[in-house]
Amino acid sequence: KQEVTQIPAALSVPEGENLVLNCSFTDSAIYNLQWFRQDPGKGLTSLLLIQSSQREQTSGRLNASLDKSSGRSTLYIAASQPGDSATYLCAVNAGKSTFGDGTTLTVKP
Amino acid sequence: NAGVTQTPKFQVLKTGQSMTLQCAQDMNHNSMYWYRQDPGMGLRLIYYSASEGTTDKGEVPNGYNVSRLNKREFSLRLESAAPSQTSVYFCASIGLEGLPKNIQYFGAGTRLSVL
């Protein structure tokens, strides 16, 4: 059974800092990995999707990497802003999706 | 383009009552999913439908039924609601055609309380 772990569970940083969120998974037989953002009381918004054959994807200040052999993905956020405050979830897709519990990020002005 | 639409947004039920959560997507996606999200337990898959006319159980199907009415709509039914079904329910869909492939799109969620 696939298990997805996200560390840390919560993170608080001052504005402008670069930061890394971690996602690990136990079964490397995946189709892709997707990072989401969830604001309080809202649904999930897709940020980046990395296919199993890819190593990384970039969108603006976000960069996601995937190391399938070690079962790890990271989400790098450059020059963090207060508007980045949210919960970030990773989901591993292998037919069905398995989600981590998320990292709640607070960026202080 | 509305994406994935869920109704209702909020619902309060008494134990034993029944209700149906509605989900519709306008992206011509084949696959649709129902999840529940609970504090400390993340998102868990209840049921999914890989294509019109097919449905399969996910991780936590007990107490729920689903119907894939057509390609657009995928409903979730609680026949006899229990307090343990208090949760936030999300519907999602995935498109396997076009670019980008395999991105999951989520609805805004239904907050359900069972008293």
PDB file of C-alpha atoms in Angstrom:
ATOM      1  CA  LYS A   1       0.000   0.000   0.000  1.00  0.00           C
ATOM      2  CA  GLN A   2       1.347   3.402  -0.999  1.00  0.00           C
ATOM      3  CA  GLU A   3       2.113   5.745   1.872  1.00  0.00           C
ATOM      4  CA  VAL A   4       2.888   9.414   1.409  1.00  0.00           C
ATOM      5  CA  THR A   5       4.579  11.488   4.094  1.00  0.00           C
ATOM      6  CA  GLN A   6       5.088  15.236   4.127  1.00  0.00           C
ATOM      7  CA  ILE A   7       7.630  16.911   6.366  1.00  0.00           C
ATOM      8  CA  PRO A   8       7.415  19.286   8.103  1.00  0.00           C
ATOM      9  CA  ALA A   9       3.748  19.370   9.082  1.00  0.00           C
ATOM     10  CA  ALA A  10       3.972  23.115   9.641  1.00  0.00           C
ATOM     11  CA  LEU A  11       6.481  25.780   8.705  1.00  0.00           C
ATOM     12  CA  SER A  12       6.698  29.477   9.534  1.00  0.00           C
ATOM     13  CA  VAL A  13       9.162  31.734   7.724  1.00  0.00           C
ATOM     14  CA  PRO A  14       9.722  35.469   7.289  1.00  0.00           C
ATOM     15  CA  GLU A  15       8.838  37.026   3.974  1.00  0.00           C
ATOM     16  CA  GLY A  16      11.533  36.746   1.313  1.00  0.00           C
ATOM     17  CA  GLU A  17      12.993  33.458   2.454  1.00  0.00           C
ATOM     18  CA  ASN A  18      13.514  30.544   0.100  1.00  0.00           C
ATOM     19  CA  LEU A  19      12.062  27.298   1.421  1.00  0.00           C
ATOM     20  CA  VAL A  20      11.724  23.596   0.644  1.00  0.00           C
ATOM     21  CA  LEU A  21       8.775  21.317   1.334  1.00  0.00           C
ATOM     22  CA  ASN A  22       9.346  17.585   1.319  1.00  0.00           C
ATOM     23  CA  CYS A  23       7.233  14.664   0.165  1.00  0.00           C
ATOM     24  CA  SER A  24       8.240  11.010   0.398  1.00  0.00           C
ATOM     25  CA  PHE A  25       6.444   7.919  -0.873  1.00  0.00           C
ATOM     26  CA  THR A  26       6.982   4.200  -0.350  1.00  0.00           C
ATOM     27  CA  ASP A  27       6.131   2.690  -3.755  1.00  0.00           C
ATOM     28  CA  SER A  28       8.110   4.050  -6.703  1.00  0.00           C
ATOM     29  CA  ALA A  29       5.733   2.534  -9.295  1.00  0.00           C
ATOM     30  CA  ILE A  30       3.914   5.787 -10.007  1.00  0.00           C
ATOM     31  CA  TYR A  31       2.560   7.561 -13.073  1.00  0.00           C
ATOM     32  CA  ASN A  32       3.153  11.051 -11.779  1.00  0.00           C
ATOM     33  CA  LEU A  33       3.286  13.260  -8.694  1.00  0.00           C
ATOM     34  CA  GLN A  34       1.233  16.385  -8.257  1.00  0.00           C
ATOM     35  CA  TRP A  35       1.629  19.309  -5.856  1.00  0.00           C
ATOM     36  CA  PHE A  36      -1.464  21.191  -4.718  1.00  0.00           C
ATOM     37  CA  ARG A  37      -2.200  24.296  -2.717  1.00  0.00           C
ATOM     38  CA  GLN A  38      -5.192  24.479  -0.388  1.00  0.00           C
ATOM     39  CA  ASP A  39      -6.369  27.678   1.243  1.00  0.00           C
ATOM     40  CA  PRO A  40      -8.477  27.433   4.429  1.00  0.00           C
ATOM     41  CA  GLY A  41     -12.033  26.340   3.651  1.00  0.00           C
ATOM     42  CA  LYS A  42     -11.287  25.998  -0.040  1.00  0.00           C
ATOM     43  CA  GLY A  43     -10.669  23.246  -2.560  1.00  0.00           C
ATOM     44  CA  LEU A  44      -7.329  22.134  -3.984  1.00  0.00           C
ATOM     45  CA  THR A  45      -5.532  24.057  -6.698  1.00  0.00           C
ATOM     46  CA  SER A  46      -2.989  22.210  -8.813  1.00  0.00           C
ATOM     47  CA  LEU A  47       0.463  23.816  -8.779  1.00  0.00           C
ATOM     48  CA  LEU A  48       2.750  21.431 -10.608  1.00  0.00           C
ATOM     49  CA  LEU A  49       2.610  17.939 -12.017  1.00  0.00           C
ATOM     50  CA  ILE A  50       5.740  15.859 -12.661  1.00  0.00           C
ATOM     51  CA  GLN A  51       5.446  12.805 -14.855  1.00  0.00           C
ATOM     52  CA  SER A  52       7.342   9.732 -13.675  1.00  0.00           C
ATOM     53  CA  SER A  53       9.864  10.184 -16.516  1.00  0.00           C
ATOM     54  CA  GLN A  54      10.639  13.777 -15.534  1.00  0.00           C
ATOM     55  CA  ARG A  55      13.048  15.143 -12.948  1.00  0.00           C
ATOM     56  CA  GLU A  56      11.562  18.569 -12.319  1.00  0.00           C
ATOM     57  CA  GLN A  57       8.946  21.118 -13.272  1.00  0.00           C
ATOM     58  CA  THR A  58       8.990  24.876 -12.821  1.00  0.00           C
ATOM     59  CA  SER A  59       6.240  27.447 -12.645  1.00  0.00           C
ATOM     60  CA  GLY A  60       7.195  30.984 -11.694  1.00  0.00           C
ATOM     61  CA  ARG A  61       8.733  30.939  -8.206  1.00  0.00           C
ATOM     62  CA  LEU A  62       7.926  27.259  -7.754  1.00  0.00           C
ATOM     63  CA  ASN A  63      10.165  24.345  -8.656  1.00  0.00           C
ATOM     64  CA  ALA A  64       9.246  20.733  -8.000  1.00  0.00           C
ATOM     65  CA  SER A  65      11.693  17.865  -8.281  1.00  0.00           C
ATOM     66  CA  LEU A  66      11.138  14.131  -8.393  1.00  0.00           C
ATOM     67  CA  ASP A  67      13.559  11.340  -7.510  1.00  0.00           C
ATOM     68  CA  LYS A  68      11.500   8.240  -8.124  1.00  0.00           C
ATOM     69  CA  SER A  69      14.217   5.789  -7.120  1.00  0.00           C
ATOM     70  CA  SER A  70      14.485   7.247  -3.631  1.00  0.00           C
ATOM     71  CA  GLY A  71      10.754   7.963  -3.341  1.00  0.00           C
ATOM     72  CA  ARG A  72      11.154  11.705  -2.820  1.00  0.00           C
ATOM     73  CA  SER A  73       9.862  14.958  -4.181  1.00  0.00           C
ATOM     74  CA  THR A  74      10.572  18.498  -3.094  1.00  0.00           C
ATOM     75  CA  LEU A  75       8.712  21.734  -3.700  1.00  0.00           C
ATOM     76  CA  TYR A  76      11.008  24.745  -3.692  1.00  0.00           C
ATOM     77  CA  ILE A  77       9.442  28.166  -3.201  1.00  0.00           C
ATOM     78  CA  ALA A  78      11.691  31.117  -3.967  1.00  0.00           C
ATOM     79  CA  ALA A  79      11.352  34.537  -2.357  1.00  0.00           C
ATOM     80  CA  SER A  80       8.313  33.588  -0.290  1.00  0.00           C
ATOM     81  CA  GLN A  81       5.438  36.063   0.098  1.00  0.00           C
ATOM     82  CA  PRO A  82       2.587  36.312   2.632  1.00  0.00           C
ATOM     83  CA  GLY A  83       0.225  35.272  -0.165  1.00  0.00           C
ATOM     84  CA  ASP A  84       2.014  31.911  -0.284  1.00  0.00           C
ATOM     85  CA  SER A  85       0.547  31.061   3.136  1.00  0.00           C
ATOM     86  CA  ALA A  86      -1.534  27.915   2.643  1.00  0.00           C
ATOM     87  CA  THR A  87      -1.393  24.158   3.050  1.00  0.00           C
ATOM     88  CA  TYR A  88       0.627  22.358   0.400  1.00  0.00           C
ATOM     89  CA  LEU A  89      -0.261  18.776  -0.450  1.00  0.00           C
ATOM     90  CA  CYS A  90       1.501  16.253  -2.609  1.00  0.00           C
ATOM     91  CA  ALA A  91      -0.342  13.423  -4.311  1.00  0.00           C
ATOM     92  CA  VAL A  92       1.209  10.339  -5.853  1.00  0.00           C
ATOM     93  CA  ASN A  93      -0.766   8.924  -8.759  1.00  0.00           C
ATOM     94  CA  ALA A  94      -0.714   5.276  -9.806  1.00  0.00           C
ATOM     95  CA  GLY A  95      -4.215   4.820 -11.132  1.00  0.00           C
ATOM     96  CA  LYS A  96      -5.554   6.038  -7.818  1.00  0.00           C
ATOM     97  CA  SER A  97      -4.141   9.013  -5.973  1.00  0.00           C
ATOM     98  CA  THR A  98      -2.609   8.871  -2.507  1.00  0.00           C
ATOM     99  CA  PHE A  99      -2.240  12.166  -0.688  1.00  0.00           C
ATOM    100  CA  GLY A 100       0.086  13.285   2.035  1.00  0.00           C
ATOM    101  CA  ASP A 101      -1.302  15.131   5.056  1.00  0.00           C
ATOM    102  CA  GLY A 102       0.168  18.405   3.858  1.00  0.00           C
ATOM    103  CA  THR A 103       2.543  21.088   5.096  1.00  0.00           C
ATOM    104  CA  THR A 104       0.926  24.242   6.451  1.00  0.00           C
ATOM    105  CA  LEU A 105       3.057  27.210   5.474  1.00  0.00           C
ATOM    106  CA  THR A 106       2.872  30.626   7.125  1.00  0.00           C
ATOM    107  CA  VAL A 107       4.873  33.465   5.597  1.00  0.00           C
ATOM    108  CA  LYS A 108       5.129  36.420   7.968  1.00  0.00           C
ATOM    109  CA  PRO A 109       5.350  39.978   6.590  1.00  0.00           C
TER     110      PRO A 109
ATOM    111  CA  ASN B   1     -15.270  27.346 -18.087  1.00  0.00           C
ATOM    112  CA  ALA B   2     -16.534  26.301 -14.637  1.00  0.00           C
ATOM    113  CA  GLY B   3     -14.281  23.253 -14.156  1.00  0.00           C
ATOM    114  CA  VAL B   4     -15.615  20.990 -11.382  1.00  0.00           C
ATOM    115  CA  THR B   5     -18.809  22.091  -9.668  1.00  0.00           C
ATOM    116  CA  GLN B   6     -20.084  20.579  -6.419  1.00  0.00           C
ATOM    117  CA  THR B   7     -23.434  21.094  -4.746  1.00  0.00           C
ATOM    118  CA  PRO B   8     -24.356  21.781  -2.049  1.00  0.00           C
ATOM    119  CA  LYS B   9     -21.510  23.719  -0.420  1.00  0.00           C
ATOM    120  CA  PHE B  10     -22.794  23.076   3.093  1.00  0.00           C
ATOM    121  CA  GLN B  11     -25.197  20.542   4.594  1.00  0.00           C
ATOM    122  CA  VAL B  12     -26.319  19.530   8.075  1.00  0.00           C
ATOM    123  CA  LEU B  13     -28.011  16.163   8.493  1.00  0.00           C
ATOM    124  CA  LYS B  14     -29.425  14.218  11.370  1.00  0.00           C
ATOM    125  CA  THR B  15     -28.223  10.680  11.967  1.00  0.00           C
ATOM    126  CA  GLY B  16     -30.097   8.302   9.687  1.00  0.00           C
ATOM    127  CA  GLN B  17     -31.021  10.860   7.047  1.00  0.00           C
ATOM    128  CA  SER B  18     -29.995  10.360   3.454  1.00  0.00           C
ATOM    129  CA  MET B  19     -28.650  12.786   0.897  1.00  0.00           C
ATOM    130  CA  THR B  20     -26.857  12.955  -2.432  1.00  0.00           C
ATOM    131  CA  LEU B  21     -23.821  15.112  -3.177  1.00  0.00           C
ATOM    132  CA  GLN B  22     -23.700  16.247  -6.770  1.00  0.00           C
ATOM    133  CA  CYS B  23     -20.614  16.773  -8.907  1.00  0.00           C
ATOM    134  CA  ALA B  24     -20.333  17.883 -12.513  1.00  0.00           C
ATOM    135  CA  GLN B  25     -17.346  18.694 -14.711  1.00  0.00           C
ATOM    136  CA  ASP B  26     -17.378  20.477 -18.042  1.00  0.00           C
ATOM    137  CA  MET B  27     -13.874  19.505 -19.204  1.00  0.00           C
ATOM    138  CA  ASN B  28     -14.895  16.275 -20.967  1.00  0.00           C
ATOM    139  CA  HIS B  29     -12.808  14.241 -18.526  1.00  0.00           C
ATOM    140  CA  ASN B  30     -13.162  10.483 -18.398  1.00  0.00           C
ATOM    141  CA  SER B  31     -12.139   9.892 -14.780  1.00  0.00           C
ATOM    142  CA  MET B  32     -13.905  11.289 -11.724  1.00  0.00           C
ATOM    143  CA  TYR B  33     -13.270  10.830  -8.010  1.00  0.00           C
ATOM    144  CA  TRP B  34     -14.838  11.389  -4.619  1.00  0.00           C
ATOM    145  CA  TYR B  35     -12.592  12.096  -1.613  1.00  0.00           C
ATOM    146  CA  ARG B  36     -13.197  12.956   1.994  1.00  0.00           C
ATOM    147  CA  GLN B  37     -10.830  15.166   3.966  1.00  0.00           C
ATOM    148  CA  ASP B  38     -10.573  14.876   7.738  1.00  0.00           C
ATOM    149  CA  PRO B  39      -8.146  16.612  10.119  1.00  0.00           C
ATOM    150  CA  GLY B  40      -5.034  14.515  10.633  1.00  0.00           C
ATOM    151  CA  MET B  41      -6.099  11.935   8.030  1.00  0.00           C
ATOM    152  CA  GLY B  42      -5.560  13.798   4.799  1.00  0.00           C
ATOM    153  CA  LEU B  43      -7.559  13.118   1.666  1.00  0.00           C
ATOM    154  CA  ARG B  44      -8.929   9.606   1.318  1.00  0.00           C
ATOM    155  CA  LEU B  45     -10.493   8.174  -1.801  1.00  0.00           C
ATOM    156  CA  ILE B  46     -14.088   6.987  -1.365  1.00  0.00           C
ATOM    157  CA  TYR B  47     -15.033   5.899  -4.898  1.00  0.00           C
ATOM    158  CA  TYR B  48     -13.857   6.605  -8.379  1.00  0.00           C
ATOM    159  CA  SER B  49     -15.092   6.210 -11.917  1.00  0.00           C
ATOM    160  CA  ALA B  50     -12.480   5.594 -14.595  1.00  0.00           C
ATOM    161  CA  SER B  51     -15.006   6.116 -17.368  1.00  0.00           C
ATOM    162  CA  GLU B  52     -18.718   6.543 -17.973  1.00  0.00           C
ATOM    163  CA  GLY B  53     -20.585   3.455 -16.808  1.00  0.00           C
ATOM    164  CA  THR B  54     -17.887   2.183 -14.433  1.00  0.00           C
ATOM    165  CA  THR B  55     -17.332   2.745 -10.721  1.00  0.00           C
ATOM    166  CA  ASP B  56     -14.837   1.260  -8.261  1.00  0.00           C
ATOM    167  CA  LYS B  57     -14.279   1.362  -4.535  1.00  0.00           C
ATOM    168  CA  GLY B  58     -11.506   3.441  -3.081  1.00  0.00           C
ATOM    169  CA  GLU B  59      -9.979   3.350   0.371  1.00  0.00           C
ATOM    170  CA  VAL B  60     -13.093   4.161   2.450  1.00  0.00           C
ATOM    171  CA  PRO B  61     -16.255   3.143   0.533  1.00  0.00           C
ATOM    172  CA  ASN B  62     -18.393   1.857   3.420  1.00  0.00           C
ATOM    173  CA  GLY B  63     -21.584   3.836   3.946  1.00  0.00           C
ATOM    174  CA  TYR B  64     -21.507   5.397   0.484  1.00  0.00           C
ATOM    175  CA  ASN B  65     -22.831   4.679  -2.987  1.00  0.00           C
ATOM    176  CA  VAL B  66     -22.032   6.411  -6.253  1.00  0.00           C
ATOM    177  CA  SER B  67     -23.578   6.874  -9.670  1.00  0.00           C
ATOM    178  CA  ARG B  68     -21.812   7.929 -12.835  1.00  0.00           C
ATOM    179  CA  LEU B  69     -24.900   9.347 -14.480  1.00  0.00           C
ATOM    180  CA  ASN B  70     -23.109  10.375 -17.665  1.00  0.00           C
ATOM    181  CA  LYS B  71     -19.661  11.601 -18.608  1.00  0.00           C
ATOM    182  CA  ARG B  72     -20.215  14.935 -16.858  1.00  0.00           C
ATOM    183  CA  GLU B  73     -21.824  13.892 -13.591  1.00  0.00           C
ATOM    184  CA  PHE B  74     -20.712  11.711 -10.685  1.00  0.00           C
ATOM    185  CA  SER B  75     -22.879  11.686  -7.556  1.00  0.00           C
ATOM    186  CA  LEU B  76     -22.172  10.415  -4.046  1.00  0.00           C
ATOM    187  CA  ARG B  77     -25.019   9.145  -1.880  1.00  0.00           C
ATOM    188  CA  LEU B  78     -25.197   8.635   1.848  1.00  0.00           C
ATOM    189  CA  GLU B  79     -28.112   6.269   2.480  1.00  0.00           C
ATOM    190  CA  SER B  80     -28.146   6.550   6.282  1.00  0.00           C
ATOM    191  CA  ALA B  81     -25.830   9.268   7.518  1.00  0.00           C
ATOM    192  CA  ALA B  82     -23.690   8.677  10.610  1.00  0.00           C
ATOM    193  CA  PRO B  83     -21.703  11.179  12.715  1.00  0.00           C
ATOM    194  CA  SER B  84     -18.508   9.492  11.460  1.00  0.00           C
ATOM    195  CA  GLN B  85     -19.365  10.823   8.006  1.00  0.00           C
ATOM    196  CA  THR B  86     -18.960  14.403   9.143  1.00  0.00           C
ATOM    197  CA  SER B  87     -16.250  15.636   6.816  1.00  0.00           C
ATOM    198  CA  VAL B  88     -15.405  17.805   3.848  1.00  0.00           C
ATOM    199  CA  TYR B  89     -16.107  16.009   0.578  1.00  0.00           C
ATOM    200  CA  PHE B  90     -14.246  16.808  -2.625  1.00  0.00           C
ATOM    201  CA  CYS B  91     -14.978  15.748  -6.158  1.00  0.00           C
ATOM    202  CA  ALA B  92     -12.163  15.682  -8.710  1.00  0.00           C
ATOM    203  CA  SER B  93     -11.660  14.803 -12.346  1.00  0.00           C
ATOM    204  CA  ILE B  94      -8.688  13.950 -14.504  1.00  0.00           C
ATOM    205  CA  GLY B  95      -8.306  14.418 -18.230  1.00  0.00           C
ATOM    206  CA  LEU B  96      -6.195  11.904 -20.093  1.00  0.00           C
ATOM    207  CA  GLU B  97      -6.383  13.727 -23.399  1.00  0.00           C
ATOM    208  CA  GLY B  98      -4.748  16.940 -24.423  1.00  0.00           C
ATOM    209  CA  LEU B  99      -2.154  18.893 -22.492  1.00  0.00           C
ATOM    210  CA  PRO B 100      -1.356  18.941 -19.709  1.00  0.00           C
ATOM    211  CA  LYS B 101      -2.238  15.313 -19.106  1.00  0.00           C
ATOM    212  CA  ASN B 102      -3.236  13.720 -15.862  1.00  0.00           C
ATOM    213  CA  ILE B 103      -3.759  16.885 -13.856  1.00  0.00           C
ATOM    214  CA  GLN B 104      -6.427  16.488 -11.209  1.00  0.00           C
ATOM    215  CA  TYR B 105      -8.936  19.302 -10.949  1.00  0.00           C
ATOM    216  CA  PHE B 106     -10.906  19.689  -7.731  1.00  0.00           C
ATOM    217  CA  GLY B 107     -14.258  21.134  -6.844  1.00  0.00           C
ATOM    218  CA  ALA B 108     -14.628  23.617  -3.974  1.00  0.00           C
ATOM    219  CA  GLY B 109     -15.902  20.953  -1.588  1.00  0.00           C
ATOM    220  CA  THR B 110     -19.038  20.143   0.408  1.00  0.00           C
ATOM    221  CA  ARG B 111     -18.903  20.595   4.172  1.00  0.00           C
ATOM    222  CA  LEU B 112     -21.162  17.992   5.746  1.00  0.00           C
ATOM    223  CA  SER B 113     -22.077  17.767   9.406  1.00  0.00           C
ATOM    224  CA  VAL B 114     -24.032  14.808  10.741  1.00  0.00           C
ATOM    225  CA  LEU B 115     -25.581  15.391  14.157  1.00  0.00           C
TER     226      LEU B 115
END
